[in-house]
Amino acid sequence: MGARAWAVTFDLQHTDRATQARAGLLRTPHGNAPTPLFCPVGTQATVKAISPRELHELQTGMILGNTYHLYLRPGAELIAEMGGLHRFMGWDGPILTDSGGFQVFSLEGLRRIGDDGVVFRSHIDGSAHTFTPELVVDIQEKLGSDIAMVLDECAEPHDYAYAVAAMERTHRWAERCLAAHRREDQALFGIVQGGIHDDLRRASAAAISAMGFAGHAIGGLSVGESKDDMLRVLDGLMPLLPPERPRYLMGVGSPEDLVECVARGVDMFDCVLPTRLARNGAVFTPEGRLNLRNAAHKNDPRPIQEGCTCYTCQHFTRAYLRHLMLAREMLGSRLNTLHNLHYLLELMRNMREAILGGSFEAFREAFWARYQVADAAARDWNRARWNSRARRGEGESGP
Amino acid sequence: MGARAWAVTFDLQHTDRATQARAGLLRTPHGNAPTPLFCPVGTQATVKAISPRELHELQTGMILGNTYHLYLRPGAELIAEMGGLHRFMGWDGPILTDSGGFQVFSLEGLRRIGDDGVVFRSHIDGSAHTFTPELVVDIQEKLGSDIAMVLDECAEPHDYAYAVAAMERTHRWAERCLAAHRREDQALFGIVQGGIHDDLRRASAAAISAMGFAGHAIGGLSVGESKDDMLRVLDGLMPLLPPERPRYLMGVGSPEDLVECVARGVDMFDCVLPTRLARNGAVFTPEGRLNLRNAAHKNDPRPIQEGCTCYTCQHFTRAYLRHLMLAREMLGSRLNTLHNLHYLLELMRNMREAILGGSFEAFREAFWARYQVADAAARDWNRARWNSRARRGEGESGP
């Protein structure tokens, strides 16, 4: 199976000498995406508040769709009938879909996990559903994403015995997904599990990378473990993954994490962070996060970020954006989202340029010299929110 | 005072021979706007969900801002400090502001009307405020709109004695607004009142048009009276207004009303209808209104309107738009708003072209041959909502 030719291929263009940072090109049926790559999240067949035209203007290389949400509403059959997810949502660039596993495992409602699959209840109407490895492949084939993900089991990060069981089930499910996958214009990625345990990560990397997937995702990180644990796991894991295949770290998207994970050899990311923060009035700048709701911005005539070329910064002041947030105007969410996505996508482009130019380490130092990470309290609060909601998809409510 | 030169002038280009329909050009400090003209409503310094760039792409000739809302939040002083409403909201085309009177008179909360002005409570925090004719002029001068409106008193449509008193107060307030107005790059419009009473409308038209305003608004219509009463009042009133000044009917914006009121010689309109309906999933087509939430559209691959050149119709199906409404995605409100504004603005352009080409009566007949007015129940429901909320500004909640 390692010989299977996939519809998505990866050209590794350059690996940094001082770090593990990589620059490459993903070739997909819907166009090429340069890496390192950040994928905005479009949970319900829309990146919240943003149009496909704006996604193109932002030079978005790929977006993510959530299988769990799309399966429940409007349903994979309907999307297939309407010509697939690309046509349905009017986005003709590359799309990656997750397997829905993470959402299902995070549900508050009843669920039962067995070797065959997982039983869960819809957050919309409470109806019972079962995801099996074969079904999530079938759903994603109906959606017609360029990259589909295998069903995996994401364990609590610290429970070793559970991490072993979840990892082994993830491996069995990966084989079944691979056997079930048919669609030739879609690639399938495997997912490495193993919690924060280096020996399990090694075992999982070996098992998954032997199966011949088009790419490899790292699951079970950014789910509540410490930042140190996350980076240590990556330090040990990344060298074990085949360098000729893309590596995708799911659920990571703060500027500082992107820089540090790119330095460790990650090629692809997705996260609701930039879009969700934006709707709460928090925006990225090279100096760190800014909350536009603060009274300090009341009569501030400056843009969010001096010199930023995004539509928001070219036309609107912090004072106006603050007003829109306080008045609960949709345009505020939209303009903040445009800026945050622009900031992150430009960060990725700048990292790529630095890698190709041999100056990534200098870029990383310059980033850290300027960027003030949100304070510890804010981080802990964020982490608690992630645990309960953030990785479940970019939903306004429910999972 | 009739000799005062205003910053906004009107070129009457053509009057239809078969009807009273007029085509003209409003010249303002922020550009020219062809008439008949529909102004989208931007209550809180944003046309809900829509960016200034999109307003330009829709060929929006003028927008309306609500003085009541902007005075309360973020405040006229702040907007003045930020360079005025145009710069604050990033819209460099013409802006018309209302006086805030209608919102204040529609408030549920305590209010006291006297000759000096009206005392009201904020819908945001309950704080007490007083609007006088002089203050609403001052606020609008701070906002820096191209066209400001006098403070008027909008009476219940059927109470004759009250209508007389409100009309007379409106006339006294109009004189005071005129005396208070200073800003040379802003024009002031008078407002004709008089309820549904033809004799009062005649008296008000005579009194207001003698004062030398830059234009004349018709207040106190579309506030709960019957459609017959509204059209009858216009039939009697329009010939009494000086033809060389623009005529502005406040709060009207359904396609059928626009056609009938243009036929009677109205040049300018504003209404929350297209934007508010859009957020509820109701969209205009040449055949009438469509509700995208209906199950009939579940797998409908057609655009809202075949052949429509708006961004929404060029890229998205009814099935997708229905999904966005059911999933409560902002993009749904936004795409529907784009379509509804495009539909109405194109309707205005088409009427103008027909007037200039001498074929307005044929246009009107063709419109009615195709357009199915929302059924009586829907209309009554709409009217009840108008009475309680719609003319109070394009707010999500509160007045």
CSV table of C-alpha atoms in Angstrom, one decimal, chain A:
chain,number,residue,atom,x,y,z
A,1,MET,CA,0.0,0.0,0.0
A,2,GLY,CA,3.0,2.3,0.5
A,3,ALA,CA,3.1,2.5,-3.3
A,4,ARG,CA,-0.3,3.9,-3.7
A,5,ALA,CA,-0.2,7.1,-5.7
A,6,TRP,CA,-2.2,9.9,-4.1
A,7,ALA,CA,-4.1,12.9,-5.7
A,8,VAL,CA,-2.2,15.2,-3.3
A,9,THR,CA,1.6,15.3,-3.5
A,10,PHE,CA,4.2,17.2,-1.7
A,11,ASP,CA,7.4,18.8,-3.1
A,12,LEU,CA,9.8,19.5,-0.2
A,13,GLN,CA,11.6,22.5,-1.5
A,14,HIS,CA,14.0,23.4,1.3
A,15,THR,CA,14.8,22.4,4.9
A,16,ASP,CA,16.4,25.0,7.1
A,17,ARG,CA,19.9,24.1,8.3
A,18,ALA,CA,19.7,25.6,11.7
A,19,THR,CA,16.2,24.3,12.6
A,20,GLN,CA,13.9,21.6,11.2
A,21,ALA,CA,11.8,24.3,9.4
A,22,ARG,CA,10.6,23.2,5.9
A,23,ALA,CA,9.3,25.0,2.8
A,24,GLY,CA,7.3,23.0,0.3
A,25,LEU,CA,4.5,22.9,-2.1
A,26,LEU,CA,1.3,20.8,-1.8
A,27,ARG,CA,-0.2,19.9,-5.1
A,28,THR,CA,-3.9,19.2,-5.0
A,29,PRO,CA,-6.7,18.7,-7.5
A,30,HIS,CA,-7.8,22.3,-6.6
A,31,GLY,CA,-4.5,24.0,-7.0
A,32,ASN,CA,-1.2,24.3,-5.2
A,33,ALA,CA,-0.6,25.5,-1.7
A,34,PRO,CA,2.8,26.6,-0.5
A,35,THR,CA,3.9,25.4,2.9
A,36,PRO,CA,4.2,26.1,5.8
A,37,LEU,CA,0.5,26.5,5.5
A,38,PHE,CA,-2.2,27.7,7.8
A,39,CYS,CA,-5.8,26.6,7.0
A,40,PRO,CA,-8.6,28.9,8.2
A,41,VAL,CA,-11.5,26.8,9.6
A,42,GLY,CA,-14.8,26.7,7.7
A,43,THR,CA,-16.8,24.5,10.0
A,44,GLN,CA,-20.3,24.8,8.5
A,45,ALA,CA,-19.2,25.3,4.9
A,46,THR,CA,-18.2,28.9,5.5
A,47,VAL,CA,-15.2,30.6,7.1
A,48,LYS,CA,-17.3,32.6,9.5
A,49,ALA,CA,-18.2,36.1,8.2
A,50,ILE,CA,-15.8,35.8,5.2
A,51,SER,CA,-16.6,35.3,1.6
A,52,PRO,CA,-14.7,33.0,-0.8
A,53,ARG,CA,-13.7,36.1,-2.7
A,54,GLU,CA,-12.1,37.5,0.4
A,55,LEU,CA,-10.4,34.1,1.1
A,56,HIS,CA,-8.8,34.4,-2.3
A,57,GLU,CA,-7.8,38.0,-1.7
A,58,LEU,CA,-6.1,36.9,1.5
A,59,GLN,CA,-4.2,34.3,-0.6
A,60,THR,CA,-5.6,31.5,1.4
A,61,GLY,CA,-3.9,28.3,0.4
A,62,MET,CA,-6.4,25.8,1.9
A,63,ILE,CA,-9.4,25.8,4.2
A,64,LEU,CA,-10.7,23.2,6.6
A,65,GLY,CA,-14.2,21.8,6.7
A,66,ASN,CA,-15.6,19.9,9.7
A,67,THR,CA,-17.1,16.5,8.8
A,68,TYR,CA,-19.1,16.2,12.0
A,69,HIS,CA,-20.9,19.5,11.4
A,70,LEU,CA,-21.4,19.0,7.7
A,71,TYR,CA,-22.7,15.4,8.2
A,72,LEU,CA,-25.3,16.6,10.6
A,73,ARG,CA,-26.2,19.8,8.7
A,74,PRO,CA,-26.9,20.0,5.8
A,75,GLY,CA,-25.8,16.4,5.3
A,76,ALA,CA,-23.1,14.8,3.1
A,77,GLU,CA,-25.7,13.5,0.6
A,78,LEU,CA,-27.1,17.0,0.0
A,79,ILE,CA,-23.6,18.4,-0.5
A,80,ALA,CA,-22.8,15.6,-2.9
A,81,GLU,CA,-26.0,16.3,-4.8
A,82,MET,CA,-25.0,19.9,-5.0
A,83,GLY,CA,-21.7,19.0,-6.6
A,84,GLY,CA,-19.5,18.6,-3.6
A,85,LEU,CA,-18.3,20.9,-0.9
A,86,HIS,CA,-16.2,23.2,-3.2
A,87,ARG,CA,-19.2,24.0,-5.4
A,88,PHE,CA,-21.6,24.1,-2.5
A,89,MET,CA,-19.7,26.8,-0.7
A,90,GLY,CA,-18.3,28.5,-3.8
A,91,TRP,CA,-14.7,27.9,-2.8
A,92,ASP,CA,-12.6,26.5,-5.7
A,93,GLY,CA,-9.3,26.2,-3.8
A,94,PRO,CA,-8.0,23.2,-1.8
A,95,ILE,CA,-10.1,21.9,1.1
A,96,LEU,CA,-9.1,19.6,3.9
A,97,THR,CA,-11.7,17.8,6.0
A,98,ASP,CA,-11.2,16.4,9.4
A,99,SER,CA,-12.7,13.0,10.2
A,100,GLY,CA,-15.2,14.3,12.8
A,101,GLY,CA,-13.6,12.1,15.4
A,102,PHE,CA,-12.4,15.0,17.5
A,103,GLN,CA,-15.8,16.6,17.7
A,104,VAL,CA,-17.4,13.3,18.6
A,105,PHE,CA,-15.0,12.5,21.3
A,106,SER,CA,-15.4,16.0,22.8
A,107,LEU,CA,-19.2,15.8,22.9
A,108,GLU,CA,-20.8,16.4,26.2
A,109,GLY,CA,-23.7,14.0,25.3
A,110,LEU,CA,-23.8,10.3,25.5
A,111,ARG,CA,-21.2,8.4,23.5
A,112,ARG,CA,-19.9,4.8,23.4
A,113,ILE,CA,-16.6,3.9,21.9
A,114,GLY,CA,-16.0,0.4,20.7
A,115,ASP,CA,-13.7,-1.1,18.2
A,116,ASP,CA,-16.3,-0.8,15.5
A,117,GLY,CA,-16.7,2.9,15.9
A,118,VAL,CA,-18.2,5.5,18.2
A,119,VAL,CA,-21.9,6.2,19.0
A,120,PHE,CA,-22.8,9.8,19.7
A,121,ARG,CA,-25.7,12.2,19.9
A,122,SER,CA,-26.2,15.2,17.6
A,123,HIS,CA,-25.7,18.6,19.3
A,124,ILE,CA,-28.5,19.9,17.1
A,125,ASP,CA,-31.4,17.5,17.9
A,126,GLY,CA,-30.0,14.8,20.2
A,127,SER,CA,-30.4,12.1,17.5
A,128,ALA,CA,-28.1,9.1,17.8
A,129,HIS,CA,-25.4,8.4,15.2
A,130,THR,CA,-22.5,6.1,14.7
A,131,PHE,CA,-19.2,7.0,13.1
A,132,THR,CA,-17.2,4.1,11.9
A,133,PRO,CA,-13.8,4.3,10.0
A,134,GLU,CA,-15.6,3.3,6.8
A,135,LEU,CA,-18.4,5.9,7.3
A,136,VAL,CA,-16.2,8.9,7.9
A,137,VAL,CA,-14.3,8.0,4.7
A,138,ASP,CA,-17.5,7.7,2.8
A,139,ILE,CA,-18.8,11.0,4.2
A,140,GLN,CA,-15.5,12.8,3.2
A,141,GLU,CA,-15.7,11.2,-0.2
A,142,LYS,CA,-19.1,12.6,-0.6
A,143,LEU,CA,-17.9,16.0,0.5
A,144,GLY,CA,-15.1,15.7,-2.1
A,145,SER,CA,-12.4,17.4,-0.1
A,146,ASP,CA,-8.9,17.3,-1.5
A,147,ILE,CA,-7.5,15.9,1.7
A,148,ALA,CA,-9.5,13.5,4.0
A,149,MET,CA,-8.5,12.4,7.4
A,150,VAL,CA,-8.7,9.0,9.0
A,151,LEU,CA,-10.9,8.4,12.1
A,152,ASP,CA,-8.7,8.5,15.2
A,153,GLU,CA,-9.2,8.4,18.9
A,154,CYS,CA,-7.9,11.4,20.8
A,155,ALA,CA,-7.0,10.4,24.4
A,156,GLU,CA,-6.7,12.5,27.5
A,157,PRO,CA,-3.1,13.6,27.4
A,158,HIS,CA,-1.9,12.2,30.7
A,159,ASP,CA,-3.5,8.8,31.1
A,160,TYR,CA,-0.9,6.3,29.9
A,161,ALA,CA,-3.1,3.2,29.8
A,162,TYR,CA,-5.8,5.0,27.9
A,163,ALA,CA,-3.3,6.5,25.6
A,164,VAL,CA,-2.0,3.0,24.7
A,165,ALA,CA,-5.6,1.7,24.0
A,166,ALA,CA,-6.5,4.8,22.0
A,167,MET,CA,-3.4,4.7,20.0
A,168,GLU,CA,-3.8,1.0,19.1
A,169,ARG,CA,-7.4,1.6,18.1
A,170,THR,CA,-6.3,4.6,16.0
A,171,HIS,CA,-3.9,2.3,14.2
A,172,ARG,CA,-6.6,-0.4,13.5
A,173,TRP,CA,-9.0,2.3,12.3
A,174,ALA,CA,-6.3,3.9,10.1
A,175,GLU,CA,-6.0,0.5,8.3
A,176,ARG,CA,-9.7,0.3,7.8
A,177,CYS,CA,-9.9,3.8,6.5
A,178,LEU,CA,-7.2,3.1,4.0
A,179,ALA,CA,-8.9,-0.1,2.9
A,180,ALA,CA,-12.3,1.8,2.5
A,181,HIS,CA,-10.9,4.8,0.6
A,182,ARG,CA,-11.8,4.8,-3.1
A,183,ARG,CA,-11.9,8.4,-4.4
A,184,GLU,CA,-9.0,9.0,-6.7
A,185,ASP,CA,-9.1,12.7,-6.7
A,186,GLN,CA,-8.8,12.8,-2.9
A,187,ALA,CA,-5.8,12.0,-0.6
A,188,LEU,CA,-6.0,10.4,2.8
A,189,PHE,CA,-3.8,11.4,5.7
A,190,GLY,CA,-3.0,9.2,8.7
A,191,ILE,CA,-3.0,10.5,12.3
A,192,VAL,CA,-0.3,9.8,14.8
A,193,GLN,CA,-1.5,9.5,18.4
A,194,GLY,CA,0.2,8.6,21.7
A,195,GLY,CA,-0.6,11.5,24.1
A,196,ILE,CA,2.4,13.1,25.7
A,197,HIS,CA,4.3,9.9,25.9
A,198,ASP,CA,7.5,9.7,23.8
A,199,ASP,CA,7.5,5.9,23.5
A,200,LEU,CA,3.9,5.8,22.3
A,201,ARG,CA,4.6,8.7,19.8
A,202,ARG,CA,7.5,6.7,18.5
A,203,ALA,CA,5.4,3.6,18.1
A,204,SER,CA,2.6,5.5,16.5
A,205,ALA,CA,4.9,7.3,14.1
A,206,ALA,CA,6.3,4.0,13.0
A,207,ALA,CA,2.9,2.3,12.6
A,208,ILE,CA,1.2,5.1,10.8
A,209,SER,CA,4.1,6.1,8.5
A,210,ALA,CA,4.4,2.4,7.4
A,211,MET,CA,0.8,2.5,6.0
A,212,GLY,CA,1.6,4.7,3.0
A,213,PHE,CA,-0.6,7.7,3.7
A,214,ALA,CA,-0.4,10.9,1.5
A,215,GLY,CA,0.5,12.8,4.6
A,216,HIS,CA,0.8,12.6,8.4
A,217,ALA,CA,-1.1,14.5,11.0
A,218,ILE,CA,-0.2,14.8,14.6
A,219,GLY,CA,-3.3,14.4,16.7
A,220,GLY,CA,-3.8,14.7,20.5
A,221,LEU,CA,-1.7,17.8,20.9
A,222,SER,CA,-3.0,21.3,21.8
A,223,VAL,CA,-5.7,19.6,23.8
A,224,GLY,CA,-4.8,20.7,27.3
A,225,GLU,CA,-1.2,19.5,27.8
A,226,SER,CA,1.4,22.1,28.7
A,227,LYS,CA,3.3,24.0,26.1
A,228,ASP,CA,6.5,22.3,27.2
A,229,ASP,CA,4.9,18.8,26.7
A,230,MET,CA,3.7,19.8,23.3
A,231,LEU,CA,7.1,21.0,22.1
A,232,ARG,CA,8.9,18.1,23.6
A,233,VAL,CA,6.6,15.6,21.8
A,234,LEU,CA,7.2,17.4,18.5
A,235,ASP,CA,11.0,17.5,19.1
A,236,GLY,CA,11.0,13.7,19.4
A,237,LEU,CA,8.3,12.9,16.9
A,238,MET,CA,9.1,15.0,13.8
A,239,PRO,CA,12.4,13.3,12.9
A,240,LEU,CA,10.5,10.0,12.8
A,241,LEU,CA,8.1,11.0,10.1
A,242,PRO,CA,9.0,10.5,6.5
A,243,PRO,CA,10.4,13.8,5.3
A,244,GLU,CA,8.9,13.5,1.8
A,245,ARG,CA,5.3,13.6,3.1
A,246,PRO,CA,3.6,16.7,4.6
A,247,ARG,CA,3.2,16.9,8.3
A,248,TYR,CA,0.0,18.5,9.7
A,249,LEU,CA,-0.4,19.6,13.3
A,250,MET,CA,-4.1,19.8,14.1
A,251,GLY,CA,-5.6,22.6,16.2
A,252,VAL,CA,-2.6,24.9,16.5
A,253,GLY,CA,-2.8,28.5,15.4
A,254,SER,CA,-1.4,31.1,17.8
A,255,PRO,CA,1.4,33.1,16.2
A,256,GLU,CA,4.0,31.9,18.7
A,257,ASP,CA,3.0,28.3,18.4
A,258,LEU,CA,3.1,28.5,14.6
A,259,VAL,CA,6.6,29.9,14.7
A,260,GLU,CA,7.8,27.2,17.2
A,261,CYS,CA,6.1,24.3,15.4
A,262,VAL,CA,7.3,25.4,12.0
A,263,ALA,CA,10.8,25.4,13.5
A,264,ARG,CA,10.3,21.8,14.4
A,265,GLY,CA,9.3,20.8,10.9
A,266,VAL,CA,5.5,21.1,10.8
A,267,ASP,CA,4.1,21.9,7.3
A,268,MET,CA,0.4,22.4,7.9
A,269,PHE,CA,-1.9,23.8,10.6
A,270,ASP,CA,-5.5,24.7,11.3
A,271,CYS,CA,-7.2,26.4,14.2
A,272,VAL,CA,-10.3,28.4,15.0
A,273,LEU,CA,-8.2,30.8,17.0
A,274,PRO,CA,-7.8,33.7,14.6
A,275,THR,CA,-11.5,33.7,13.6
A,276,ARG,CA,-12.9,33.1,17.0
A,277,LEU,CA,-10.7,35.7,18.7
A,278,ALA,CA,-11.7,38.2,16.0
A,279,ARG,CA,-15.4,37.8,16.8
A,280,ASN,CA,-14.5,38.5,20.4
A,281,GLY,CA,-12.7,41.7,19.5
A,282,ALA,CA,-9.1,40.3,19.9
A,283,VAL,CA,-6.7,41.0,17.1
A,284,PHE,CA,-3.1,40.1,16.3
A,285,THR,CA,-0.3,42.6,15.9
A,286,PRO,CA,3.5,42.0,15.7
A,287,GLU,CA,3.6,43.1,19.3
A,288,GLY,CA,1.0,40.6,20.5
A,289,ARG,CA,-2.8,40.5,20.9
A,290,LEU,CA,-4.9,43.6,21.3
A,291,ASN,CA,-8.4,43.7,22.6
A,292,LEU,CA,-10.4,46.2,20.7
A,293,ARG,CA,-13.1,46.4,23.3
A,294,ASN,CA,-10.7,48.1,25.7
A,295,ALA,CA,-11.5,51.7,26.6
A,296,ALA,CA,-8.0,52.6,25.6
A,297,HIS,CA,-9.1,52.4,21.9
A,298,LYS,CA,-12.1,54.6,22.3
A,299,ASN,CA,-10.7,57.5,20.2
A,300,ASP,CA,-7.7,55.8,18.8
A,301,PRO,CA,-7.3,56.9,15.2
A,302,ARG,CA,-4.7,54.3,14.3
A,303,PRO,CA,-5.4,51.1,12.4
A,304,ILE,CA,-5.0,47.8,14.3
A,305,GLN,CA,-1.5,47.5,12.9
A,306,GLU,CA,0.5,50.3,11.3
A,307,GLY,CA,1.6,49.4,7.8
A,308,CYS,CA,-0.7,46.3,7.5
A,309,THR,CA,-2.0,45.9,4.0
A,310,CYS,CA,-5.3,44.2,4.9
A,311,TYR,CA,-8.6,45.8,4.0
A,312,THR,CA,-9.4,46.5,7.6
A,313,CYS,CA,-6.2,48.3,8.4
A,314,GLN,CA,-6.3,50.2,5.1
A,315,HIS,CA,-9.7,51.7,5.9
A,316,PHE,CA,-10.7,51.6,9.5
A,317,THR,CA,-9.5,52.9,12.9
A,318,ARG,CA,-9.4,51.1,16.2
A,319,ALA,CA,-12.0,53.6,17.4
A,320,TYR,CA,-14.4,52.5,14.7
A,321,LEU,CA,-13.7,48.8,15.2
A,322,ARG,CA,-14.3,49.2,18.9
A,323,HIS,CA,-17.6,50.9,18.2
A,324,LEU,CA,-18.7,48.0,16.0
A,325,MET,CA,-17.8,45.5,18.7
A,326,LEU,CA,-19.7,47.5,21.4
A,327,ALA,CA,-22.7,47.9,19.1
A,328,ARG,CA,-22.6,44.2,18.2
A,329,GLU,CA,-22.4,44.9,14.5
A,330,MET,CA,-21.6,42.0,12.2
A,331,LEU,CA,-19.1,44.1,10.3
A,332,GLY,CA,-16.9,44.2,13.4
A,333,SER,CA,-16.5,40.4,13.4
A,334,ARG,CA,-15.9,40.5,9.7
A,335,LEU,CA,-13.3,43.2,9.7
A,336,ASN,CA,-11.5,41.7,12.7
A,337,THR,CA,-11.5,38.3,11.0
A,338,LEU,CA,-10.1,39.7,7.8
A,339,HIS,CA,-7.2,41.2,9.8
A,340,ASN,CA,-6.5,38.2,11.9
A,341,LEU,CA,-6.4,35.8,8.9
A,342,HIS,CA,-4.3,38.3,7.0
A,343,TYR,CA,-1.9,38.5,9.9
A,344,LEU,CA,-1.5,34.7,10.2
A,345,LEU,CA,-1.3,34.0,6.5
A,346,GLU,CA,1.3,36.7,6.1
A,347,LEU,CA,3.2,35.2,9.0
A,348,MET,CA,3.2,31.9,7.2
A,349,ARG,CA,4.4,33.6,3.9
A,350,ASN,CA,7.1,35.4,5.8
A,351,MET,CA,8.3,32.2,7.4
A,352,ARG,CA,8.3,30.5,4.1
A,353,GLU,CA,10.4,33.2,2.6
A,354,ALA,CA,12.8,33.2,5.5
A,355,ILE,CA,13.2,29.4,5.2
A,356,LEU,CA,13.8,29.6,1.4
A,357,GLY,CA,16.3,32.5,2.0
A,358,GLY,CA,18.1,30.7,4.7
A,359,SER,CA,17.2,33.2,7.4
A,360,PHE,CA,14.5,31.4,9.4
A,361,GLU,CA,16.4,31.5,12.7
A,362,ALA,CA,16.9,35.3,12.4
A,363,PHE,CA,13.2,35.6,11.5
A,364,ARG,CA,12.3,33.5,14.6
A,365,GLU,CA,14.5,35.7,16.8
A,366,ALA,CA,13.0,38.9,15.4
A,367,PHE,CA,9.5,37.5,16.0
A,368,TRP,CA,10.3,36.8,19.6
A,369,ALA,CA,12.0,40.1,20.2
A,370,ARG,CA,8.8,41.9,19.3
A,371,TYR,CA,5.9,39.5,20.1
A,372,GLN,CA,4.5,39.7,23.6
A,373,VAL,CA,2.6,36.5,24.3
A,374,ALA,CA,-0.7,36.9,26.0
A,375,ASP,CA,-0.2,36.8,29.7
A,376,ALA,CA,-0.3,33.6,31.7
A,377,ALA,CA,-3.8,34.2,33.0
A,378,ALA,CA,-5.1,34.8,29.5
A,379,ARG,CA,-3.3,31.7,28.2
A,380,ASP,CA,-4.8,29.5,30.9
A,381,TRP,CA,-8.2,30.8,30.2
A,382,ASN,CA,-7.7,30.1,26.6
A,383,ARG,CA,-6.5,26.6,27.2
A,384,ALA,CA,-9.6,25.9,29.4
A,385,ARG,CA,-11.8,27.1,26.6
A,386,TRP,CA,-9.9,25.0,24.0
A,387,ASN,CA,-10.5,21.9,26.2
A,388,SER,CA,-14.2,22.5,26.3
A,389,ARG,CA,-14.9,23.9,22.9
A,390,ALA,CA,-12.3,25.2,20.6
A,391,ARG,CA,-11.1,22.1,18.8
A,392,ARG,CA,-14.7,21.0,18.2
A,393,GLY,CA,-15.0,23.2,15.2
A,394,GLU,CA,-15.7,26.8,14.6
A,395,GLY,CA,-19.2,26.7,16.0
A,396,GLU,CA,-21.1,29.5,17.6
A,397,SER,CA,-22.6,27.1,20.1
A,398,GLY,CA,-22.6,23.4,20.7
A,399,PRO,CA,-19.7,21.3,19.8
